[in-house]
Amino acid sequence: MSTASVAHTPQNVTLLGATGSIGANTLDVLARHPDRYSVFALTAHRATARLADLCLRYSPRYAVMADQDAAKELKRLLREGHCSTTVLAGHQALCDVARDAEVDVVLAAIVGAAGLKPTMAAVLAGKKVLLANKEALVMTGQIFMDAVETSGCCLMPIDSEHNAIFQSLYRSDQRVEMAGVRRVLLTASGGPFRHMPVERLETVTPDEACIHPVWSMGRKISVDSATLMNKGLEVIEARWLFNVSPEQIEVVIHPQGIVHSMVDYVDGSVIAQLGNPDMRIPIAHALAWPERMVSGASALDLLGVSSLSFERPDVERFPCLTLGYQALEAGNAMPAVLNAANEEAVAAFLDGKLGFRRIADVVAATMGRGGWQPAETLEAVLETDARARDFARWEISKRKKV
Ligand code: NAD
Ligand code: MG
């Protein structure tokens, strides 16, 4: 076998959400391959000092902040550092750097619904889109997948479970084949509260919820992992990415976080992807696919891990997982309603205004309100999102802190 390295024309990468956890992991991978990737644009919400550091280090053509005030501050910091990056602001600029003709790859790593429009801009422009921002796909489902189909964009999952499923599927001529698949098995660590007495869950704090036993992530997804809503969102994500029915998606608690997910075939074969819990693995895989490249993750020491265990999820303790399935079964706009209510409830919990156990109550009440019309366009989804947030905020205001 030849070990000669292949020459590559560097690809331009836009990294949406550069200052977050996925952003940091992505930049770590990109920095290992300067011959293959060049950073075109970096974006952030309000973390100006952090984005300034990244601009000085990676010299992107553009940096985008959420608003004019943050952009002004970033410009000042970059002037001081003699950095020539052009600073832009606002939602339109986010979409522009996602669809720019010079961009090859867009890494969608903004958290929540805020990432929907720029992610969709990249999809519609036919870019190679690496999707971490699961909320964008959960909200729009069929609309998102239709846009992928129409534009011919190459959509690659970054979520470790979906990346593992992608890697475990049979491929002919680079086309992913679903024929012969019985089920996909999504693994979940179970979060920090897997064994905590239910009464104690009433009083857990945001900091306790954000200490994840396996992964180090942003605060919103950490809370989602603690409630298991993250797995509910991932069930919906899997339905769309792999065109499987809800009955074909099973969630399995796997506390070690080594088996990242599995595909169960009709002949009884189960194919899994294993690795250390390190997001650089799916990021490097999706960037280089169909090739392979170094990610920086250490090799898996199976003897050190010694045992791998699997359990059924406790849906009594974690109702958010069931809510995810229910939203998928209800279809239409319900996943967008679930996502909007969850984003509001998690923000209120992180703000100390809502008890941990009330997150599921707020989501269930918002979904149960009735009258949610089908949303068949992006605009209709965004309208539903706004209405669901209003309703969820009202539900939050009715509840005491615990
Ligand atoms: P994070 O909170 O660490 O980072 C979020 C990024 O989005 C930051 O750069 C922030 O500046 C930006 N952002 C936030 N709100 C914004 C707004 N209104 N407008 C523009 N930019 C905004 O989050 P994260 O953990 O990196 O997660 C990012 C996404 O990836 C989420 O959708 C999450 O579910 C998904 N994901 C994360 C992990 C992980 O290991 N962290 C794993 C799988 C999937
Ligand atoms: Mg995941």
Short mmCIF file of C-alpha atoms and ligand atoms in Angstrom, two decimals:
data_model
loop_
_atom_site.label_atom_id
_atom_site.label_comp_id
_atom_site.label_asym_id
_atom_site.label_seq_id
_atom_site.Cartn_x
_atom_site.Cartn_y
_atom_site.Cartn_z
CA MET A 1 0.00 0.00 0.00
CA SER A 2 1.36 3.45 -0.90
CA THR A 3 2.01 5.84 1.98
CA ALA A 4 2.72 8.87 -0.24
CA SER A 5 0.61 11.88 0.81
CA VAL A 6 -1.98 13.20 -1.64
CA ALA A 7 -1.66 16.86 -2.72
CA HIS A 8 -4.83 18.91 -2.01
CA THR A 9 -6.01 22.31 -3.16
CA PRO A 10 -6.88 24.06 0.12
CA GLN A 11 -10.62 24.32 0.74
CA ASN A 12 -12.15 27.51 2.12
CA VAL A 13 -14.01 26.93 5.37
CA THR A 14 -16.65 29.11 7.02
CA LEU A 15 -17.04 28.24 10.69
CA LEU A 16 -20.39 29.41 12.08
CA GLY A 17 -20.11 29.50 15.89
CA ALA A 18 -16.31 29.62 16.07
CA THR A 19 -16.13 30.57 19.74
CA GLY A 20 -18.08 27.55 20.99
CA SER A 21 -17.08 24.05 21.95
CA ILE A 22 -17.53 22.61 18.43
CA GLY A 23 -15.83 25.73 17.05
CA ALA A 24 -12.74 25.11 19.20
CA ASN A 25 -12.57 21.44 18.23
CA THR A 26 -12.94 22.32 14.55
CA LEU A 27 -10.17 24.92 14.65
CA ASP A 28 -7.92 22.39 16.38
CA VAL A 29 -8.49 19.94 13.50
CA LEU A 30 -8.08 22.61 10.80
CA ALA A 31 -4.81 23.81 12.34
CA ARG A 32 -3.38 20.30 11.88
CA HIS A 33 -4.01 20.48 8.12
CA PRO A 34 -3.04 23.92 6.81
CA ASP A 35 -2.29 22.35 3.42
CA ARG A 36 -5.91 21.17 3.11
CA TYR A 37 -7.98 23.96 4.69
CA SER A 38 -7.97 27.71 4.80
CA VAL A 39 -10.24 29.64 7.19
CA PHE A 40 -12.50 31.95 5.17
CA ALA A 41 -14.86 33.24 7.88
CA LEU A 42 -15.32 32.92 11.64
CA THR A 43 -18.50 33.97 13.42
CA ALA A 44 -19.54 34.53 17.03
CA HIS A 45 -22.46 35.90 19.00
CA ARG A 46 -20.93 38.40 21.46
CA ALA A 47 -17.55 36.92 22.54
CA THR A 48 -15.47 39.66 20.94
CA ALA A 49 -12.20 39.07 22.82
CA ARG A 50 -12.28 35.37 22.00
CA LEU A 51 -13.08 35.97 18.33
CA ALA A 52 -10.33 38.60 18.15
CA ASP A 53 -7.81 36.00 19.43
CA LEU A 54 -9.02 33.53 16.80
CA CYS A 55 -8.76 36.13 14.02
CA LEU A 56 -5.18 36.94 15.04
CA ARG A 57 -4.36 33.25 14.98
CA TYR A 58 -6.21 32.10 11.82
CA SER A 59 -6.40 35.33 9.73
CA PRO A 60 -9.85 34.68 8.21
CA ARG A 61 -11.03 36.94 5.38
CA TYR A 62 -14.19 37.78 7.38
CA ALA A 63 -15.33 37.80 11.00
CA VAL A 64 -19.03 38.19 11.79
CA MET A 65 -20.53 39.32 15.10
CA ALA A 66 -24.25 39.21 15.97
CA ASP A 67 -24.69 42.98 16.26
CA GLN A 68 -23.10 46.33 15.40
CA ASP A 69 -21.86 47.07 18.92
CA ALA A 70 -19.99 43.77 19.13
CA ALA A 71 -18.62 44.30 15.61
CA LYS A 72 -17.36 47.77 16.57
CA GLU A 73 -15.53 46.33 19.56
CA LEU A 74 -14.05 43.52 17.44
CA LYS A 75 -12.82 46.05 14.84
CA ARG A 76 -11.06 47.99 17.61
CA LEU A 77 -9.35 44.86 18.94
CA LEU A 78 -8.27 43.79 15.45
CA ARG A 79 -6.90 47.26 14.66
CA GLU A 80 -4.78 47.07 17.81
CA GLY A 81 -3.52 43.65 16.70
CA HIS A 82 -2.82 44.84 13.10
CA CYS A 83 -5.16 42.16 11.74
CA SER A 84 -6.65 42.73 8.27
CA THR A 85 -9.80 40.59 8.73
CA THR A 86 -12.95 42.40 7.54
CA VAL A 87 -15.56 42.63 10.31
CA LEU A 88 -19.26 42.32 9.51
CA ALA A 89 -22.40 42.25 11.69
CA GLY A 90 -25.86 40.76 11.74
CA HIS A 91 -27.89 37.90 10.40
CA GLN A 92 -27.56 38.82 6.75
CA ALA A 93 -23.77 38.80 7.05
CA LEU A 94 -23.91 35.33 8.63
CA CYS A 95 -25.86 34.09 5.61
CA ASP A 96 -23.50 35.88 3.21
CA VAL A 97 -20.34 34.21 4.57
CA ALA A 98 -22.16 30.85 4.51
CA ARG A 99 -23.05 31.09 0.81
CA ASP A 100 -20.10 33.08 -0.56
CA ALA A 101 -18.99 31.70 -3.94
CA GLU A 102 -15.44 31.20 -2.63
CA VAL A 103 -16.55 28.95 0.25
CA ASP A 104 -16.26 25.17 -0.10
CA VAL A 105 -17.16 23.93 3.38
CA VAL A 106 -19.50 25.37 6.03
CA LEU A 107 -19.37 24.06 9.55
CA ALA A 108 -22.76 24.81 11.14
CA ALA A 109 -21.95 25.08 14.86
CA ILE A 110 -24.18 27.89 16.11
CA VAL A 111 -26.36 26.65 18.96
CA GLY A 112 -30.14 26.65 18.57
CA ALA A 113 -32.61 28.22 16.15
CA ALA A 114 -30.21 31.16 15.61
CA GLY A 115 -28.24 28.88 13.32
CA LEU A 116 -31.14 27.99 11.04
CA LYS A 117 -30.94 30.73 8.41
CA PRO A 118 -27.16 30.68 7.85
CA THR A 119 -27.16 26.86 7.79
CA MET A 120 -29.97 26.91 5.26
CA ALA A 121 -28.08 29.54 3.21
CA ALA A 122 -25.12 27.13 3.01
CA VAL A 123 -27.39 24.22 2.05
CA LEU A 124 -29.17 26.21 -0.66
CA ALA A 125 -25.81 27.36 -2.06
CA GLY A 126 -24.82 23.69 -2.45
CA LYS A 127 -21.84 23.81 -0.07
CA LYS A 128 -20.38 20.85 1.75
CA VAL A 129 -22.28 21.36 5.04
CA LEU A 130 -21.03 19.79 8.27
CA LEU A 131 -24.01 19.85 10.60
CA ALA A 132 -23.53 20.21 14.35
CA ASN A 133 -26.51 22.59 14.74
CA LYS A 134 -29.09 19.81 15.12
CA GLU A 135 -31.81 22.28 16.09
CA ALA A 136 -31.87 23.64 12.51
CA LEU A 137 -32.71 20.19 11.12
CA VAL A 138 -35.14 19.35 13.94
CA MET A 139 -37.09 22.55 13.27
CA THR A 140 -37.39 22.17 9.53
CA GLY A 141 -37.14 18.40 8.80
CA GLN A 142 -38.54 17.78 5.34
CA ILE A 143 -37.93 21.39 4.23
CA PHE A 144 -34.24 21.04 5.12
CA MET A 145 -33.87 17.66 3.39
CA ASP A 146 -35.70 18.91 0.28
CA ALA A 147 -33.24 21.82 0.11
CA VAL A 148 -30.33 19.37 0.40
CA GLU A 149 -31.79 17.31 -2.44
CA THR A 150 -32.49 20.29 -4.70
CA SER A 151 -29.15 22.02 -4.23
CA GLY A 152 -27.09 18.81 -4.32
CA CYS A 153 -25.27 19.90 -1.16
CA CYS A 154 -23.11 17.31 0.58
CA LEU A 155 -24.54 17.07 4.11
CA MET A 156 -22.30 15.43 6.70
CA PRO A 157 -23.33 14.78 10.31
CA ILE A 158 -21.03 16.05 13.06
CA ASP A 159 -23.19 14.91 15.96
CA SER A 160 -21.11 11.95 17.16
CA GLU A 161 -24.04 9.48 17.08
CA HIS A 162 -25.12 10.41 13.55
CA ASN A 163 -21.57 10.49 12.34
CA ALA A 164 -21.18 6.97 13.79
CA ILE A 165 -24.34 5.80 11.99
CA PHE A 166 -23.09 7.36 8.76
CA GLN A 167 -19.81 5.48 9.20
CA SER A 168 -21.68 2.22 9.94
CA LEU A 169 -23.85 2.34 6.82
CA TYR A 170 -23.03 0.48 3.67
CA ARG A 171 -21.93 2.68 0.79
CA SER A 172 -21.92 1.89 -2.88
CA ASP A 173 -20.28 4.39 -5.18
CA GLN A 174 -20.33 6.93 -2.31
CA ARG A 175 -24.13 6.63 -2.05
CA VAL A 176 -25.37 5.68 1.40
CA GLU A 177 -27.62 2.61 1.16
CA MET A 178 -30.45 2.15 3.67
CA ALA A 179 -31.71 -1.13 2.20
CA GLY A 180 -31.23 -3.97 4.68
CA VAL A 181 -31.20 -1.67 7.72
CA ARG A 182 -33.48 -2.94 10.50
CA ARG A 183 -32.82 -0.26 13.12
CA VAL A 184 -30.40 2.43 14.09
CA LEU A 185 -29.27 2.29 17.72
CA LEU A 186 -28.49 5.72 19.14
CA THR A 187 -26.27 5.56 22.20
CA ALA A 188 -26.55 8.05 25.08
CA SER A 189 -24.29 8.50 28.08
CA GLY A 190 -27.33 9.06 30.30
CA GLY A 191 -26.06 12.43 31.52
CA PRO A 192 -24.95 13.46 35.03
CA PHE A 193 -28.24 12.57 36.76
CA ARG A 194 -28.65 8.96 35.66
CA HIS A 195 -28.58 7.65 39.23
CA MET A 196 -29.64 10.73 41.20
CA PRO A 197 -32.73 10.24 43.42
CA VAL A 198 -35.73 11.76 41.63
CA GLU A 199 -36.50 14.12 44.58
CA ARG A 200 -32.97 15.56 44.34
CA LEU A 201 -33.58 16.37 40.66
CA GLU A 202 -35.98 19.08 41.86
CA THR A 203 -33.12 21.17 43.19
CA VAL A 204 -30.18 20.56 40.83
CA THR A 205 -28.36 23.72 39.78
CA PRO A 206 -27.27 24.81 36.27
CA ASP A 207 -23.64 24.11 37.18
CA GLU A 208 -24.48 20.56 38.28
CA ALA A 209 -26.42 19.99 35.06
CA CYS A 210 -23.51 21.23 32.96
CA ILE A 211 -20.95 18.79 34.38
CA HIS A 212 -21.22 16.06 31.79
CA PRO A 213 -19.74 12.68 32.72
CA VAL A 214 -18.23 12.05 29.27
CA TRP A 215 -18.23 15.13 27.00
CA SER A 216 -17.24 18.76 27.51
CA MET A 217 -19.78 20.88 25.62
CA GLY A 218 -21.63 24.22 25.54
CA ARG A 219 -24.15 24.88 28.33
CA LYS A 220 -27.35 24.46 26.30
CA ILE A 221 -26.47 21.00 24.94
CA SER A 222 -25.13 20.02 28.38
CA VAL A 223 -28.55 20.72 29.93
CA ASP A 224 -30.20 18.89 27.02
CA SER A 225 -27.97 15.91 27.80
CA ALA A 226 -28.96 16.05 31.47
CA THR A 227 -32.72 16.02 30.63
CA LEU A 228 -32.21 13.55 27.73
CA MET A 229 -33.87 16.12 25.45
CA ASN A 230 -30.62 15.97 23.50
CA LYS A 231 -31.45 12.35 22.66
CA GLY A 232 -35.02 13.35 21.78
CA LEU A 233 -33.63 15.93 19.34
CA GLU A 234 -31.19 13.32 18.01
CA VAL A 235 -34.02 10.84 17.35
CA ILE A 236 -35.64 13.51 15.15
CA GLU A 237 -32.26 14.33 13.57
CA ALA A 238 -31.72 10.63 12.72
CA ARG A 239 -35.17 10.34 11.19
CA TRP A 240 -34.33 13.04 8.65
CA LEU A 241 -30.66 12.32 8.02
CA PHE A 242 -31.19 8.62 7.36
CA ASN A 243 -34.86 8.53 6.28
CA VAL A 244 -35.80 6.00 8.98
CA SER A 245 -39.17 5.76 10.76
CA PRO A 246 -39.46 6.51 14.50
CA GLU A 247 -39.94 2.74 15.15
CA GLN A 248 -36.57 2.10 13.54
CA ILE A 249 -34.75 4.37 16.00
CA GLU A 250 -33.84 2.94 19.39
CA VAL A 251 -32.03 4.73 22.20
CA VAL A 252 -29.58 2.77 24.35
CA ILE A 253 -27.82 4.12 27.44
CA HIS A 254 -24.09 3.45 27.19
CA PRO A 255 -22.33 5.23 30.07
CA GLN A 256 -18.74 4.73 28.82
CA GLY A 257 -19.33 6.82 25.67
CA ILE A 258 -17.11 4.60 23.53
CA VAL A 259 -19.65 3.08 21.12
CA HIS A 260 -20.96 6.20 19.40
CA SER A 261 -23.96 4.45 17.77
CA MET A 262 -24.81 1.36 15.73
CA VAL A 263 -26.71 0.08 12.72
CA ASP A 264 -28.63 -3.19 13.06
CA TYR A 265 -29.10 -4.99 9.73
CA VAL A 266 -31.83 -7.50 8.78
CA ASP A 267 -29.32 -10.36 8.63
CA GLY A 268 -28.51 -9.85 12.33
CA SER A 269 -25.22 -8.00 11.82
CA VAL A 270 -24.70 -4.94 13.99
CA ILE A 271 -22.06 -2.45 12.82
CA ALA A 272 -20.79 0.08 15.34
CA GLN A 273 -18.30 2.95 15.34
CA LEU A 274 -16.08 3.14 18.42
CA GLY A 275 -13.62 5.74 19.57
CA ASN A 276 -12.68 7.94 22.48
CA PRO A 277 -15.30 10.60 23.26
CA ASP A 278 -13.58 13.39 21.32
CA MET A 279 -15.54 15.57 18.88
CA ARG A 280 -12.44 16.01 16.75
CA ILE A 281 -13.07 12.47 15.45
CA PRO A 282 -16.44 13.14 13.74
CA ILE A 283 -15.24 16.60 12.67
CA ALA A 284 -12.10 15.22 10.98
CA HIS A 285 -14.09 12.36 9.48
CA ALA A 286 -16.70 14.67 7.97
CA LEU A 287 -14.11 17.16 6.72
CA ALA A 288 -11.94 14.56 4.99
CA TRP A 289 -14.68 12.16 3.85
CA PRO A 290 -14.38 9.97 1.82
CA GLU A 291 -10.70 10.12 2.80
CA ARG A 292 -9.35 9.87 6.36
CA MET A 293 -7.03 12.26 8.15
CA VAL A 294 -5.47 12.76 11.59
CA SER A 295 -7.85 14.41 14.10
CA GLY A 296 -5.62 14.82 17.15
CA ALA A 297 -7.70 12.30 19.14
CA SER A 298 -5.77 9.61 20.95
CA ALA A 299 -6.06 5.97 19.91
CA LEU A 300 -8.72 3.95 21.70
CA ASP A 301 -7.31 1.76 24.46
CA LEU A 302 -9.94 -0.98 24.73
CA LEU A 303 -8.06 -2.77 27.50
CA GLY A 304 -8.07 0.46 29.49
CA VAL A 305 -11.85 0.80 28.94
CA SER A 306 -12.21 -2.89 29.88
CA SER A 307 -16.04 -3.09 29.80
CA LEU A 308 -18.82 -1.67 27.68
CA SER A 309 -22.35 -1.71 29.13
CA PHE A 310 -25.80 -0.94 27.74
CA GLU A 311 -29.09 -0.14 29.52
CA ARG A 312 -32.63 0.86 28.71
CA PRO A 313 -33.31 4.61 29.18
CA ASP A 314 -35.44 5.53 32.21
CA VAL A 315 -38.25 7.45 30.50
CA GLU A 316 -40.11 8.03 33.78
CA ARG A 317 -37.18 9.97 35.13
CA PHE A 318 -36.42 11.65 31.77
CA PRO A 319 -39.73 12.45 30.01
CA CYS A 320 -37.99 14.64 27.40
CA LEU A 321 -36.95 11.57 25.42
CA THR A 322 -40.61 10.54 25.05
CA LEU A 323 -41.50 14.12 24.09
CA GLY A 324 -38.98 13.87 21.24
CA TYR A 325 -40.66 10.73 19.91
CA GLN A 326 -44.10 12.30 20.34
CA ALA A 327 -43.08 15.39 18.38
CA LEU A 328 -41.79 13.18 15.59
CA GLU A 329 -45.00 11.11 15.54
CA ALA A 330 -47.14 14.27 15.51
CA GLY A 331 -45.07 15.57 12.59
CA ASN A 332 -45.76 18.89 10.84
CA ALA A 333 -44.62 21.79 13.00
CA MET A 334 -44.44 19.85 16.29
CA PRO A 335 -40.65 19.30 16.29
CA ALA A 336 -40.23 23.07 15.83
CA VAL A 337 -42.63 23.66 18.75
CA LEU A 338 -40.70 21.18 20.91
CA ASN A 339 -37.40 22.83 20.02
CA ALA A 340 -38.61 26.39 20.65
CA ALA A 341 -40.16 25.50 24.02
CA ASN A 342 -37.04 23.60 25.03
CA GLU A 343 -34.72 26.48 24.10
CA GLU A 344 -36.81 28.88 26.19
CA ALA A 345 -37.07 26.48 29.13
CA VAL A 346 -33.34 25.67 29.12
CA ALA A 347 -32.47 29.38 28.96
CA ALA A 348 -34.80 30.01 31.95
CA PHE A 349 -33.21 27.12 33.87
CA LEU A 350 -29.69 28.40 33.14
CA ASP A 351 -30.87 31.82 34.33
CA GLY A 352 -32.07 30.40 37.65
CA LYS A 353 -35.72 31.12 36.77
CA LEU A 354 -37.02 27.57 36.28
CA GLY A 355 -36.43 24.28 38.10
CA PHE A 356 -34.72 21.44 36.23
CA ARG A 357 -37.79 19.17 36.30
CA ARG A 358 -40.01 21.93 34.99
CA ILE A 359 -38.16 22.00 31.64
CA ALA A 360 -40.08 18.91 30.49
CA ASP A 361 -43.35 20.34 31.89
CA VAL A 362 -42.96 23.55 29.88
CA VAL A 363 -42.19 21.63 26.67
CA ALA A 364 -45.12 19.24 27.20
CA ALA A 365 -47.53 22.11 27.95
CA THR A 366 -46.42 24.01 24.85
CA MET A 367 -46.76 20.97 22.62
CA GLY A 368 -50.14 20.14 24.19
CA ARG A 369 -51.58 23.59 23.63
CA GLY A 370 -53.21 22.53 20.34
CA GLY A 371 -53.75 24.59 17.23
CA TRP A 372 -50.24 24.17 15.83
CA GLN A 373 -50.73 24.38 12.08
CA PRO A 374 -48.54 22.54 9.55
CA ALA A 375 -45.54 24.71 8.60
CA GLU A 376 -44.47 23.99 5.06
CA THR A 377 -42.09 26.88 4.39
CA LEU A 378 -39.11 28.28 6.26
CA GLU A 379 -41.09 31.44 7.05
CA ALA A 380 -43.98 29.40 8.46
CA VAL A 381 -41.55 27.43 10.65
CA LEU A 382 -40.06 30.67 11.97
CA GLU A 383 -43.55 31.99 12.73
CA THR A 384 -44.37 28.79 14.62
CA ASP A 385 -41.04 29.07 16.45
CA ALA A 386 -41.91 32.61 17.57
CA ARG A 387 -45.43 31.64 18.71
CA ALA A 388 -44.17 28.58 20.57
CA ARG A 389 -41.57 30.74 22.37
CA ASP A 390 -44.27 33.22 23.47
CA PHE A 391 -46.37 30.41 24.80
CA ALA A 392 -43.42 28.69 26.52
CA ARG A 393 -42.40 31.98 28.20
CA TRP A 394 -45.91 32.31 29.56
CA GLU A 395 -45.76 28.71 30.83
CA ILE A 396 -42.40 29.48 32.47
CA SER A 397 -43.76 32.60 34.16
CA LYS A 398 -46.61 30.52 35.70
CA ARG A 399 -44.21 28.11 37.38
CA LYS A 400 -42.28 28.61 40.56
CA LYS A 401 -38.53 28.17 40.44
CA VAL A 402 -38.67 24.50 41.49
P1 NAD B 1 -21.52 26.59 22.43
O1 NAD B 1 -22.52 27.28 23.29
O2 NAD B 1 -20.23 26.18 23.03
O3 NAD B 1 -21.19 27.53 21.16
C1 NAD B 1 -22.21 28.11 20.41
C2 NAD B 1 -21.66 29.03 19.34
O4 NAD B 1 -22.78 29.67 18.69
C3 NAD B 1 -20.76 30.15 19.87
O5 NAD B 1 -19.75 30.44 18.94
C4 NAD B 1 -21.71 31.35 19.96
O6 NAD B 1 -21.05 32.60 19.85
C5 NAD B 1 -22.62 31.09 18.78
N1 NAD B 1 -23.96 31.68 18.97
C6 NAD B 1 -24.78 31.48 20.03
N2 NAD B 1 -25.92 32.19 19.87
C7 NAD B 1 -25.80 32.85 18.70
C8 NAD B 1 -26.63 33.78 18.00
N3 NAD B 1 -27.84 34.16 18.49
N4 NAD B 1 -26.19 34.28 16.83
C9 NAD B 1 -25.00 33.92 16.33
N5 NAD B 1 -24.15 33.05 16.94
C10 NAD B 1 -24.55 32.52 18.12
O7 NAD B 1 -22.27 25.33 21.78
P2 NAD B 1 -21.62 23.97 21.28
O8 NAD B 1 -21.56 23.01 22.40
O9 NAD B 1 -20.40 24.23 20.46
O10 NAD B 1 -22.80 23.45 20.31
C11 NAD B 1 -23.02 24.02 19.04
C12 NAD B 1 -24.02 23.16 18.29
O11 NAD B 1 -23.44 21.87 18.06
C13 NAD B 1 -25.33 22.91 19.05
O12 NAD B 1 -26.40 22.86 18.15
C14 NAD B 1 -25.12 21.53 19.67
O13 NAD B 1 -26.34 20.83 19.86
C15 NAD B 1 -24.27 20.86 18.60
N6 NAD B 1 -23.42 19.78 19.12
C16 NAD B 1 -22.44 20.06 20.02
C17 NAD B 1 -21.63 19.05 20.51
C18 NAD B 1 -20.50 19.33 21.48
O14 NAD B 1 -19.73 18.42 21.78
N7 NAD B 1 -20.36 20.53 21.97
C19 NAD B 1 -21.83 17.72 20.07
C20 NAD B 1 -22.84 17.48 19.15
C21 NAD B 1 -23.62 18.51 18.67
MG MG B 2 -24.77 13.75 20.08
#
